[in-house]
mmCIF file of C-alpha atoms in Angstrom:
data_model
loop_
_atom_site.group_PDB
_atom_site.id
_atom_site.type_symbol
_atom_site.label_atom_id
_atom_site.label_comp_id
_atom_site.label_asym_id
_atom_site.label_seq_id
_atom_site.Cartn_x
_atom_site.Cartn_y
_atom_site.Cartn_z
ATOM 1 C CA UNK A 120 25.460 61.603 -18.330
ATOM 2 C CA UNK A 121 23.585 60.837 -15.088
ATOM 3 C CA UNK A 122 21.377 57.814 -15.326
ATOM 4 C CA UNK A 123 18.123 59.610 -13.631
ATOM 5 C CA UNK A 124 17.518 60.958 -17.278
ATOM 6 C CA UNK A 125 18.494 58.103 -19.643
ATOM 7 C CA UNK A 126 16.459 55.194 -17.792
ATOM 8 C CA UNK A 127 16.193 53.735 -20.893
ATOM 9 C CA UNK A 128 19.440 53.784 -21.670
ATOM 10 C CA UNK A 129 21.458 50.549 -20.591
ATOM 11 C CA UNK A 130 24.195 51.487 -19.074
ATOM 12 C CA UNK A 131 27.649 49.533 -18.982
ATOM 13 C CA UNK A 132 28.924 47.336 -15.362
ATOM 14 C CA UNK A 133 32.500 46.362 -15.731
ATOM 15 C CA UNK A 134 32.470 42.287 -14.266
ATOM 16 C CA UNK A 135 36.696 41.042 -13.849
ATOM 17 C CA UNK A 136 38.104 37.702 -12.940
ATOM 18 C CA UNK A 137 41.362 35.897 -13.975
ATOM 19 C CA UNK A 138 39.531 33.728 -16.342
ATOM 20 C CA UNK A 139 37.430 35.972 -18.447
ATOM 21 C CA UNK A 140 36.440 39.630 -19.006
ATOM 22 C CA UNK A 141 32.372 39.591 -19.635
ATOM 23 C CA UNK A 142 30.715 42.832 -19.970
ATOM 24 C CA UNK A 143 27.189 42.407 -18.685
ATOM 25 C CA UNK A 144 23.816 44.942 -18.779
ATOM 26 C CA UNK A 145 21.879 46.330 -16.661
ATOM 27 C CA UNK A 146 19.039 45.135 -19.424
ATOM 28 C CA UNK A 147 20.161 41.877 -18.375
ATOM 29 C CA UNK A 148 21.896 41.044 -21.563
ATOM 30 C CA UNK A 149 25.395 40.300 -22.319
ATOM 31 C CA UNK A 150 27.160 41.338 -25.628
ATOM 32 C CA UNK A 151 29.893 39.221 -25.279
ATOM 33 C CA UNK A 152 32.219 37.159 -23.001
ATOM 34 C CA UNK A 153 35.847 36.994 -24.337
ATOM 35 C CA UNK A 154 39.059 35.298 -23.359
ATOM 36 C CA UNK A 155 42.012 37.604 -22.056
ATOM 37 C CA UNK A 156 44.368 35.864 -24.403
ATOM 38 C CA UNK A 157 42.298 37.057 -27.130
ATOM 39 C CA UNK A 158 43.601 40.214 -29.769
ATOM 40 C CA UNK A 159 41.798 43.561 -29.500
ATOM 41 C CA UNK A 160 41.097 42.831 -32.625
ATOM 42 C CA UNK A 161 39.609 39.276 -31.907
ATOM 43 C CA UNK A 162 37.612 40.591 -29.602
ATOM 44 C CA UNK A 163 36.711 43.815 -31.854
ATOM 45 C CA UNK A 164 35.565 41.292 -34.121
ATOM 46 C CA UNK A 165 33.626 39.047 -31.363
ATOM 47 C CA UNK A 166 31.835 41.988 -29.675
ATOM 48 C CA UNK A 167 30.757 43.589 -33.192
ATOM 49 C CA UNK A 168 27.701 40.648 -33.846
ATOM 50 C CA UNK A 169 24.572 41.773 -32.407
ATOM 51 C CA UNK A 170 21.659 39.574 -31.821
ATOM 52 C CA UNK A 171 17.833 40.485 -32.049
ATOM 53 C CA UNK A 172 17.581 41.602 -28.507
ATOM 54 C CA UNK A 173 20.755 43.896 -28.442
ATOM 55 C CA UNK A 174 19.531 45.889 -31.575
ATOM 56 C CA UNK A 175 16.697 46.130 -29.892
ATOM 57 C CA UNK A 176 17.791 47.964 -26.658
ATOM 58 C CA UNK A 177 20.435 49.824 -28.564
ATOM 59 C CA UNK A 178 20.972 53.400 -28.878
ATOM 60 C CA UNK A 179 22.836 55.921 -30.963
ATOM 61 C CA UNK A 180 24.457 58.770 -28.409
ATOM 62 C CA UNK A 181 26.902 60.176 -30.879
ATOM 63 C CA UNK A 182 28.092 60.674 -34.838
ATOM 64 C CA UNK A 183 30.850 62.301 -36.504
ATOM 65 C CA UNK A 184 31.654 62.907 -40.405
ATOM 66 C CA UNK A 185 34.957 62.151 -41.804
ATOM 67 C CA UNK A 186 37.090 65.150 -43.047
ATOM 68 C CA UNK A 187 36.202 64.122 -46.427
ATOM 69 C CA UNK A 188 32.254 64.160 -45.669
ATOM 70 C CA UNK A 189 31.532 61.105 -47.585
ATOM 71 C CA UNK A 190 31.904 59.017 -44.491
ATOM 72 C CA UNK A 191 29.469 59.208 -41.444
ATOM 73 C CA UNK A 192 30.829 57.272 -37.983
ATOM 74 C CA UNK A 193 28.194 56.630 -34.907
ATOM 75 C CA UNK A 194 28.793 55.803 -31.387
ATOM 76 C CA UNK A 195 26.215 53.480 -29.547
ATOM 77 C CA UNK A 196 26.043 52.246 -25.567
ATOM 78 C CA UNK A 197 27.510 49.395 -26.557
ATOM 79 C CA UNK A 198 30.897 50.525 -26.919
ATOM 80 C CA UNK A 199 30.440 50.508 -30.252
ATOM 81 C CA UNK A 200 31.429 52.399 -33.579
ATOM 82 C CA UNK A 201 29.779 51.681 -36.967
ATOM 83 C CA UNK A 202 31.298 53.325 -40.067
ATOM 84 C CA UNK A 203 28.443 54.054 -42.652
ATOM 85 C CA UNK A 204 29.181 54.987 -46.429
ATOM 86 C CA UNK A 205 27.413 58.325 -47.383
ATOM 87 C CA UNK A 206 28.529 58.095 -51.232
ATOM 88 C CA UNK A 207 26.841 54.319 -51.364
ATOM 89 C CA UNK A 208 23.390 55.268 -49.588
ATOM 90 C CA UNK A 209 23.369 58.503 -51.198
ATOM 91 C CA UNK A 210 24.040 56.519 -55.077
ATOM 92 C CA UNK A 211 20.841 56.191 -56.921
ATOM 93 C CA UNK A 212 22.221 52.632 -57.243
ATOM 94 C CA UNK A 213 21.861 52.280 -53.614
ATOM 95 C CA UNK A 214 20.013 48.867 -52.533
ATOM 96 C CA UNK A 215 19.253 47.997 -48.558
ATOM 97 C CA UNK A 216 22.928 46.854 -48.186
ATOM 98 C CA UNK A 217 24.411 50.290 -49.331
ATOM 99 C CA UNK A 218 22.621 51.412 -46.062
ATOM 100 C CA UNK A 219 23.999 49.474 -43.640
ATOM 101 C CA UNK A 220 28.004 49.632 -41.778
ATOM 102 C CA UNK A 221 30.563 49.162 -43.849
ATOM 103 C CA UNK A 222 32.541 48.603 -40.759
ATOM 104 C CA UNK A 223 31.755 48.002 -37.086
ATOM 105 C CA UNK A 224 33.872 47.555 -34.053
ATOM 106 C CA UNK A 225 33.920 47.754 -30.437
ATOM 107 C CA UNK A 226 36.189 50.628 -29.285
ATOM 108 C CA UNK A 227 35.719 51.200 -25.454
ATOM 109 C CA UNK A 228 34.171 49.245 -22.586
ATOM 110 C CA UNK A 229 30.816 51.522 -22.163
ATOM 111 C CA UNK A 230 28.917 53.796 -24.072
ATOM 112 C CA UNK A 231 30.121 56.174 -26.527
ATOM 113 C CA UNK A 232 28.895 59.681 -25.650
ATOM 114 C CA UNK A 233 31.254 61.471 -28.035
ATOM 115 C CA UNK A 234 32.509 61.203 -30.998
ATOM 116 C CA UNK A 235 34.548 64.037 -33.085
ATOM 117 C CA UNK A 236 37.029 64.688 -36.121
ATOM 118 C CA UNK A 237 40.036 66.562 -36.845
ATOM 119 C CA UNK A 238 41.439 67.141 -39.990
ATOM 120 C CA UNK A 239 42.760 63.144 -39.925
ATOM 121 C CA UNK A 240 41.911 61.574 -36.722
ATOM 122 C CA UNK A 241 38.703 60.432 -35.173
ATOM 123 C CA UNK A 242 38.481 60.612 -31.722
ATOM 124 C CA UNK A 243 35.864 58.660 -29.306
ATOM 125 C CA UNK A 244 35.244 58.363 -25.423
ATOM 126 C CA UNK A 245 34.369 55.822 -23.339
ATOM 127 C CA UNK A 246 34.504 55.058 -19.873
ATOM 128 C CA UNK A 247 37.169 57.306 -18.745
ATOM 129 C CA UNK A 248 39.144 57.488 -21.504
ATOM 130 C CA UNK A 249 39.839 58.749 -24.806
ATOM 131 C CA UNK A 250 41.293 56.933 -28.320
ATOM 132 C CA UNK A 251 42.278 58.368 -31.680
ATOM 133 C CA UNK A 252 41.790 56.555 -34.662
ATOM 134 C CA UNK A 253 43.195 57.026 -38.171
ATOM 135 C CA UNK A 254 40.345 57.789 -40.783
ATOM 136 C CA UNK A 255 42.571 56.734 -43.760
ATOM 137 C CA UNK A 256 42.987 53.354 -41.632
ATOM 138 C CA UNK A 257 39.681 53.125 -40.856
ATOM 139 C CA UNK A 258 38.114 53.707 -44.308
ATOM 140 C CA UNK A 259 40.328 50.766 -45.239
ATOM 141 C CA UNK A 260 38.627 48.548 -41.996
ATOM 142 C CA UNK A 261 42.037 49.022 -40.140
ATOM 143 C CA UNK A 262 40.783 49.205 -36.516
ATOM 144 C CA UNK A 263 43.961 49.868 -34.149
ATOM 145 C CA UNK A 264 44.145 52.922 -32.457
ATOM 146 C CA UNK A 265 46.801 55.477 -32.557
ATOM 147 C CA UNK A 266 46.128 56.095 -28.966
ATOM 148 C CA UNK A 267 43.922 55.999 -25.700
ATOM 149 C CA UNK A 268 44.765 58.598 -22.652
ATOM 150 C CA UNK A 269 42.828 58.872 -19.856
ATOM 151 C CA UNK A 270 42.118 61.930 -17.355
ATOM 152 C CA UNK A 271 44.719 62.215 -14.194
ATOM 153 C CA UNK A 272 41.309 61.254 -12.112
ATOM 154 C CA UNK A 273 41.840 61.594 -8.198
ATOM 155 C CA UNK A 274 41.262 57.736 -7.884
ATOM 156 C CA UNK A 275 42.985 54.852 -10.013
ATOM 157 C CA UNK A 276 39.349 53.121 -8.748
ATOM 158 C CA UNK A 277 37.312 56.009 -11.013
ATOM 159 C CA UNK A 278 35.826 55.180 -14.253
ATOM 160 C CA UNK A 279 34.247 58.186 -14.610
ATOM 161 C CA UNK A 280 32.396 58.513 -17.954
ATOM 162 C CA UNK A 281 33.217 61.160 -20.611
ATOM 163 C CA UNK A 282 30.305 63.273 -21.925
ATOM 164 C CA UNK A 283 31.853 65.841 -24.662
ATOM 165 C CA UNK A 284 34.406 67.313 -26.018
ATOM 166 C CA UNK A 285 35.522 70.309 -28.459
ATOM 167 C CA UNK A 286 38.580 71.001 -29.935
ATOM 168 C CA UNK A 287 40.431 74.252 -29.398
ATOM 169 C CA UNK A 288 42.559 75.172 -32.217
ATOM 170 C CA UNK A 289 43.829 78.046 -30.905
ATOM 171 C CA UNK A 290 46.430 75.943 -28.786
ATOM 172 C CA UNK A 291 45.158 72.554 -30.470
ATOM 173 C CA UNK A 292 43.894 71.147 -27.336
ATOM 174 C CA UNK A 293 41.292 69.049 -26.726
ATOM 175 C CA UNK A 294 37.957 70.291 -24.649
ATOM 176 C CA UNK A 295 36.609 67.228 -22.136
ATOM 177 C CA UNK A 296 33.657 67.134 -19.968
ATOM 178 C CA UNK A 297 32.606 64.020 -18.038
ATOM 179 C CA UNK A 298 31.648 62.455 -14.924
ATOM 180 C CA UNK A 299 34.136 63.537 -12.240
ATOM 181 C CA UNK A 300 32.758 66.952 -12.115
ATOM 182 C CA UNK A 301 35.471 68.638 -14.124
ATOM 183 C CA UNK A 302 36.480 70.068 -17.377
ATOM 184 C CA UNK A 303 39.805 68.455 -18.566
ATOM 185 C CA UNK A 304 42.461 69.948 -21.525
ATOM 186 C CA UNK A 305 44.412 67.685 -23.315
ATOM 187 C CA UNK A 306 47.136 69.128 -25.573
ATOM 188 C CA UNK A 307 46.640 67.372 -28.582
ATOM 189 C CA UNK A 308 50.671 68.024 -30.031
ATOM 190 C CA UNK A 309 52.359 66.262 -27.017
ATOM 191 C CA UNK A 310 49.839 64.067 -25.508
ATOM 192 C CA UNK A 311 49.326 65.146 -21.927
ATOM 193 C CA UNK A 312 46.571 66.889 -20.122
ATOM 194 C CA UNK A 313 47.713 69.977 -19.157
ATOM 195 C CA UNK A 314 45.071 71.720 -16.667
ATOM 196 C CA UNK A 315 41.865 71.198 -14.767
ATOM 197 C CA UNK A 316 39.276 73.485 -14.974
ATOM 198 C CA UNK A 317 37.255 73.028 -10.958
ATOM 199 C CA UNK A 318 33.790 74.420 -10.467
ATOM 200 C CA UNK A 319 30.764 72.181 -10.874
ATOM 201 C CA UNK A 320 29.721 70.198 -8.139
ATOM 202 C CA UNK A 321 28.022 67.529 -10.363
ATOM 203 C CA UNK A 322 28.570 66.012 -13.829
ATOM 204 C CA UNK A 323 29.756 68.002 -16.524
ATOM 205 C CA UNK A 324 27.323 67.050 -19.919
ATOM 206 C CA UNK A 325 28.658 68.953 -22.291
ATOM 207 C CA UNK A 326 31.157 71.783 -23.699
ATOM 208 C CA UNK A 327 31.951 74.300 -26.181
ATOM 209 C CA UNK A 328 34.665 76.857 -27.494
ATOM 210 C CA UNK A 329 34.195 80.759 -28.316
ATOM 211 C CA UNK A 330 37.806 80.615 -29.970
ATOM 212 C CA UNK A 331 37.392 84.559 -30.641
ATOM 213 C CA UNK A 332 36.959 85.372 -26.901
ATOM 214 C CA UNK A 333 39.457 82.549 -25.477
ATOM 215 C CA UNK A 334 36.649 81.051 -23.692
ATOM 216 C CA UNK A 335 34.956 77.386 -22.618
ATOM 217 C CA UNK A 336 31.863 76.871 -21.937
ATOM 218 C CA UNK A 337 30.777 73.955 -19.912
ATOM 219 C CA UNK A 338 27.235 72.983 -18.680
ATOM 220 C CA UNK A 339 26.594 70.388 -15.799
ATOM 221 C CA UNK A 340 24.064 68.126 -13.482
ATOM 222 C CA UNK A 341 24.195 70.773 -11.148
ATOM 223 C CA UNK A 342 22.478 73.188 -13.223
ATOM 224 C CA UNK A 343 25.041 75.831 -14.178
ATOM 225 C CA UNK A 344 26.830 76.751 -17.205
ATOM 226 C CA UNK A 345 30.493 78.132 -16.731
ATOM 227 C CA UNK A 346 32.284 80.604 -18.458
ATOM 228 C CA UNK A 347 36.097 80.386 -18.447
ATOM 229 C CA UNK A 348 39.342 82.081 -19.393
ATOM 230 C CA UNK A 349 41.267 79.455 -21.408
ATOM 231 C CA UNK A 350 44.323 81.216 -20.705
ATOM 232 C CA UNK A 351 44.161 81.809 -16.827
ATOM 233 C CA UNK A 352 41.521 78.538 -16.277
ATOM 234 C CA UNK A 353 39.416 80.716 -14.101
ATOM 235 C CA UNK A 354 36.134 80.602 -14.419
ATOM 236 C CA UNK A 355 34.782 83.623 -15.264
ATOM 237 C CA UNK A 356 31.142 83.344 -14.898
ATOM 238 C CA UNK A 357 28.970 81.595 -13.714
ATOM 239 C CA UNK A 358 25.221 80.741 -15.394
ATOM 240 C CA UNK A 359 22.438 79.478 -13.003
ATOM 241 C CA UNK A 360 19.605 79.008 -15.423
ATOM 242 C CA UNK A 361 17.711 77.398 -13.831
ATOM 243 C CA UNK A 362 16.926 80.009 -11.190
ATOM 244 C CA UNK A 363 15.801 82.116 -14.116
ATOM 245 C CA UNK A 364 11.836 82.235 -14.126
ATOM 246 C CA UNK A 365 11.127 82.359 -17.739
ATOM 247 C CA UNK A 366 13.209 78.674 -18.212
ATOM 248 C CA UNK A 367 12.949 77.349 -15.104
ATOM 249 C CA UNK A 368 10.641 73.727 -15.513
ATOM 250 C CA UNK A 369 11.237 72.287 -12.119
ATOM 251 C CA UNK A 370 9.296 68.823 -12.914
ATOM 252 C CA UNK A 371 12.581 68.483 -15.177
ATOM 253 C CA UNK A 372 14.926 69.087 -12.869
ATOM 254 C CA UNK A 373 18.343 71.393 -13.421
ATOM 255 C CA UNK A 374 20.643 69.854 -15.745
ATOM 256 C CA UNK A 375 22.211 71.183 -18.234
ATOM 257 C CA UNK A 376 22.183 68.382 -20.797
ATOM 258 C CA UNK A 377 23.517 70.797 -24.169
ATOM 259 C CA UNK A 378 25.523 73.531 -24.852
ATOM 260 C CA UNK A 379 26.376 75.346 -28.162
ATOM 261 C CA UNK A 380 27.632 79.145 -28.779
ATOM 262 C CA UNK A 381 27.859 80.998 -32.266
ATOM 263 C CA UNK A 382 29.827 84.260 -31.928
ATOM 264 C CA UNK A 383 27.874 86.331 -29.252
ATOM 265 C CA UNK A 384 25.301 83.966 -28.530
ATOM 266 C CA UNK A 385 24.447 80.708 -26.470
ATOM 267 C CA UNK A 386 22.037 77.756 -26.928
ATOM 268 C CA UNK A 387 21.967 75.747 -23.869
ATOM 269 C CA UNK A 388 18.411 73.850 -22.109
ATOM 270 C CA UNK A 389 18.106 70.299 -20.725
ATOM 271 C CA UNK A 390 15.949 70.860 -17.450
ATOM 272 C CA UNK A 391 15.595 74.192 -17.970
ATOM 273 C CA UNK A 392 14.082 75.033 -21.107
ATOM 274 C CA UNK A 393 16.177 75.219 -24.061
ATOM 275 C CA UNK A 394 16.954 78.930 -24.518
ATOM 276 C CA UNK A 395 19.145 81.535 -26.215
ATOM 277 C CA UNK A 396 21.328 83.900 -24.692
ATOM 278 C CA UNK A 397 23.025 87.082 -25.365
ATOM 279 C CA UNK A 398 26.641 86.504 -24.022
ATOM 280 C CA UNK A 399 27.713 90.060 -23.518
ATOM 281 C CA UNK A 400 25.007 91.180 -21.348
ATOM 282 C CA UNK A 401 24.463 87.669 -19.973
ATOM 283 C CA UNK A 402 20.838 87.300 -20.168
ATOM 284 C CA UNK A 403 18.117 84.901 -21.959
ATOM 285 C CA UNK A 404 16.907 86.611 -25.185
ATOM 286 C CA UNK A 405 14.336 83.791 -26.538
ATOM 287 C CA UNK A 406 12.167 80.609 -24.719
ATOM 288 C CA UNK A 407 11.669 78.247 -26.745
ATOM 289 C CA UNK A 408 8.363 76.602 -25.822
ATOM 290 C CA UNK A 409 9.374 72.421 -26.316
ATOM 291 C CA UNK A 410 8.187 70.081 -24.612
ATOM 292 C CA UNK A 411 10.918 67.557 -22.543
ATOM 293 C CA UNK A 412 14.390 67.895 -22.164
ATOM 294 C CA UNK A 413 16.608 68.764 -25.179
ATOM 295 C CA UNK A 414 20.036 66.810 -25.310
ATOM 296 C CA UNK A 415 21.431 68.622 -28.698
ATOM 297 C CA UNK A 416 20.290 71.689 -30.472
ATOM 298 C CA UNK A 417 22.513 73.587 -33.011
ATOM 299 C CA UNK A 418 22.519 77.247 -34.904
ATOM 300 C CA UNK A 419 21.845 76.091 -38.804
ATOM 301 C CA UNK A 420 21.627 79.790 -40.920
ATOM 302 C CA UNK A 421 18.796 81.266 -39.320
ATOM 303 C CA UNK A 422 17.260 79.093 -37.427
ATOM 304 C CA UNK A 423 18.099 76.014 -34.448
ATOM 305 C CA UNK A 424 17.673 72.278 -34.751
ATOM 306 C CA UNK A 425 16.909 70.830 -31.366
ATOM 307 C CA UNK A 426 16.050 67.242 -30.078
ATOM 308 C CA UNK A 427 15.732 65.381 -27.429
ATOM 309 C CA UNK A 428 12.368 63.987 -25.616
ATOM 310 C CA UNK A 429 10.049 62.990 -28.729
ATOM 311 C CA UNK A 430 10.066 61.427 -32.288
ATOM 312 C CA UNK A 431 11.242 64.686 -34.326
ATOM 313 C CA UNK A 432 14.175 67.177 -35.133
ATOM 314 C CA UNK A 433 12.394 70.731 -33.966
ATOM 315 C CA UNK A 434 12.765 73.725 -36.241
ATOM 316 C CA UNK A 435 12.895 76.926 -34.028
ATOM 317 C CA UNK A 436 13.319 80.746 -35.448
ATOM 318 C CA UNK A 437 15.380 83.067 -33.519
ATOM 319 C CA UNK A 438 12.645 84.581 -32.404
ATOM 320 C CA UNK A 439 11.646 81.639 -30.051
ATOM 321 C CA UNK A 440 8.654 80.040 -32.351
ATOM 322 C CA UNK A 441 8.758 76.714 -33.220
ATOM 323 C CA UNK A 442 8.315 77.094 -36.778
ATOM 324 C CA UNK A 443 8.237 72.658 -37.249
ATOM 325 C CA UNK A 444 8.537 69.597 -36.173
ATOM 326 C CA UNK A 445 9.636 66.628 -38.836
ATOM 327 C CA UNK A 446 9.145 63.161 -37.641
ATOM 328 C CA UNK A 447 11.778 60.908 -37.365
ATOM 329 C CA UNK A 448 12.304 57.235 -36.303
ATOM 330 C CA UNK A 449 13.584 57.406 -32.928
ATOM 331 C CA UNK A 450 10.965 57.791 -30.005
ATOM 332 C CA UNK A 451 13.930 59.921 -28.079
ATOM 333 C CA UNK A 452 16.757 61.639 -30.107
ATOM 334 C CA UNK A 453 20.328 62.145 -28.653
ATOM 335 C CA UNK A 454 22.318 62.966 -31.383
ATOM 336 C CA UNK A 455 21.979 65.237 -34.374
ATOM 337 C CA UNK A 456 25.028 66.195 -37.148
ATOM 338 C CA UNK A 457 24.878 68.431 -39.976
ATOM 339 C CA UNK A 458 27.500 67.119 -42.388
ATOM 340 C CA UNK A 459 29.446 70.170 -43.500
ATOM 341 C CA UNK A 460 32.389 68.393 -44.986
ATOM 342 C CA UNK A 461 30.991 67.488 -48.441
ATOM 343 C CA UNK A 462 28.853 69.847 -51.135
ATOM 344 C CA UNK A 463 28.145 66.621 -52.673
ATOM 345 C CA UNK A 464 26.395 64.827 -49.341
ATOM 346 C CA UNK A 465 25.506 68.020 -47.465
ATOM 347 C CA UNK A 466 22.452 65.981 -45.256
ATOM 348 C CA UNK A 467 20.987 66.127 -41.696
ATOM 349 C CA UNK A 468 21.861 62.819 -39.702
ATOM 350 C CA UNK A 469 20.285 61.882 -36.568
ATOM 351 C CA UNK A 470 20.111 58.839 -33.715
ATOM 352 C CA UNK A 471 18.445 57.832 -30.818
ATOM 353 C CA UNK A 472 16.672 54.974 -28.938
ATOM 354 C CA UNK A 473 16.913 52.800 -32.116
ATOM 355 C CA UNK A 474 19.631 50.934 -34.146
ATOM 356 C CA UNK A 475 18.785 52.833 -37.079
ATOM 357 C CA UNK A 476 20.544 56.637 -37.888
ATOM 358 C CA UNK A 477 17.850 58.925 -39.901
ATOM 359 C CA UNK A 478 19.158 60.834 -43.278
ATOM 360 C CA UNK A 479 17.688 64.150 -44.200
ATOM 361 C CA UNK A 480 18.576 64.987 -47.495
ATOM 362 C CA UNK A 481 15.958 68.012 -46.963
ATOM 363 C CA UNK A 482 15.425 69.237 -43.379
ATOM 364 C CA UNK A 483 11.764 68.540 -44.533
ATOM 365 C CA UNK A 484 11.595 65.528 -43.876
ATOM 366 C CA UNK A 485 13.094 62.037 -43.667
ATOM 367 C CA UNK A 486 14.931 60.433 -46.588
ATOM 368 C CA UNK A 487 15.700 57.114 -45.470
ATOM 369 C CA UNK A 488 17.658 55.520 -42.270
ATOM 370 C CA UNK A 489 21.310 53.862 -41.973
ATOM 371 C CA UNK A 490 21.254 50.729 -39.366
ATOM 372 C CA UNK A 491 24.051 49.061 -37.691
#
């Protein structure tokens, strides 16, 4: 995620010595200072308490439900992971407490800018890297992981964040965009990155599978969304949308900040305005007139959820109208999840510039809001 659009975003400098380890912020605030002879889980524990001022410049960048659905975890630029209980803020016994973390923990040195599950594991990126963690150990506040791998990066010196990733299930492999320009695939059954998919000249933001078609779809900083053959790694095609004149908003700039697909058809905007495309004959299909750049939009029955620049969750038809626009608390929005897991806590999360996770029980509107 390239700084130029996230100003407000802290973002994470890694300080060493042979005395202590102190992580310090470009806000000018540290979260913690901890002894190298300390556990990961002392310093789990030290790194999870949050003053006034560091709730205050936090933000949410990603969420994932547990396999279960009753369980909601969120990722923050802290390094952070917060696991929130759906069942007790859903209960109509539910009091203030019910609504915040059951358990928080620091799991990687910088941000958190994705965060999915499999059918047991949750897996989270930070700076370079990527961990699995058990959701049966976590639901019981168990906080080791199973594992962290990183990317065979050209440079030991490269921390190169990590923006997305999607699992492929066809060869259970793991999808991984980030900061050194490339798409990585991790094989998920014996632990090692097997190829390297070359092409973008700038960040990669984000990613997505057609599983059908044995493609991977990968947007970046340079303003193009690939196409490629999973099988060969060749990139297939090759998306400049920004050079298209219907989304083309050059005061935004290029990037390609999201990127989803549903059968024969792509969401994608950022610069550019969010659009949808018709994959077969490779061409834009509907505008969708928002304002700013949208960071996630998703296909929900027939319509798309989008947000991004502004205090709401967008409600677009097919079509390309904006059909509404529900406040939320956030004044920018990064992160939205539909929790598809559960019948019994089927709701609409979403985070942003705050410390504080919105619930929509409804898409209508607002329900209440989880903080960390």
């Amino acid at each position: 995620m390239a700084i130029q659009h996230f100003t407000t975003y802290p973002r994470v400098l890694c300080v060493s010595t042979d005395v202590i380890t102190a992580r310090l912020y470009w806000s000018g605030f540290p979260l913690c200072v901890s002894s190298p002879c300390d556990s990961p889980e002392q310093r789990r524990s030290v790194c999870s308490r949050m003053g006034p001022v560091e709730l205050l410049h936090m933000s949410v960048f990603s969420q994932s439900f547990s396999p279960c659905g009753r369980f909601l975890a969120a990722g923050n630029n802290y390094g952070e992971i917060a696991l929130f209980s759906l069942s007790a803020a859903l209960s109509p016994e539910a009091t203030a407490l019910s609504k915040k973390a059951v358990l928080t923990f620091t799991a990687h040195e910088g941000p958190i800018f994705s965060l999915l599950s499999t059918d047991c594991f949750l897996l989270s990126t930070g700076n370079g890297e990527i961990s699995a963690w058990s959701w049966t150990e976590l639901i019981k506040k168990n906080v080791k992981p199973l594992w962290t791998k990183r990317p065979n990066y050209k440079s030991s010196l490269e921390i190169p964040e990590i923006n997305s990733m999607m699992i492929q299930s066809r060869d259970n492999s793991l999808v991984i965009g980030g900061g050194d320009n490339n798409v990585h695939i991790l094989d998920l059954e014996h632990g090692v990155f097997k190829s390297v998919l070359q092409g973008h000249s700038d960040y990669v933001h984000c990613v997505s599978v057609r599983e059908r078609e044995s493609e991977i779809l990968s947007g970046g900083e340079d303003g193009a969304v690939r196409i490629w053959d999973s099988r060969t790694g060749q990139c297939v095609h090759c998306i400049e949308v920004y050079k298209y004149e219907s989304c083309a908003r050059p005061q935004y700039g290029k990037w390609i900040s999201c990127l989803t697909t549903d059968s024969d058809w792509m969401l994608c905007g950022g610069g550019p305005s969010l659009s949808l495309w018709h994959l077969r004959s490779l061409s834009p299909t509907s505008i969708f007139p928002l304002t700013g750049c949208q960071r996630q939009a998703t296909f929900h029955q027939d319509m798309i959820l989008a947000v991004g620049d502004g205090a709401f969750v967008s409600h677009c038809l097919l079509g390309g109208e904006v059909k509404a626009q529900i406040p939320c608390s956030p004044q920018s929005v990064n992160t939205l999840q539909l929790n598809a897991n559960s019948s019994e806590h089927q709701v609409l999360t979403v985070g942003g510039s705050s410390d504080h996770i919105d619930v929509f029980t409804n898409l209508s509107y607002r329900a209440f809001s989880l903080s960390f």
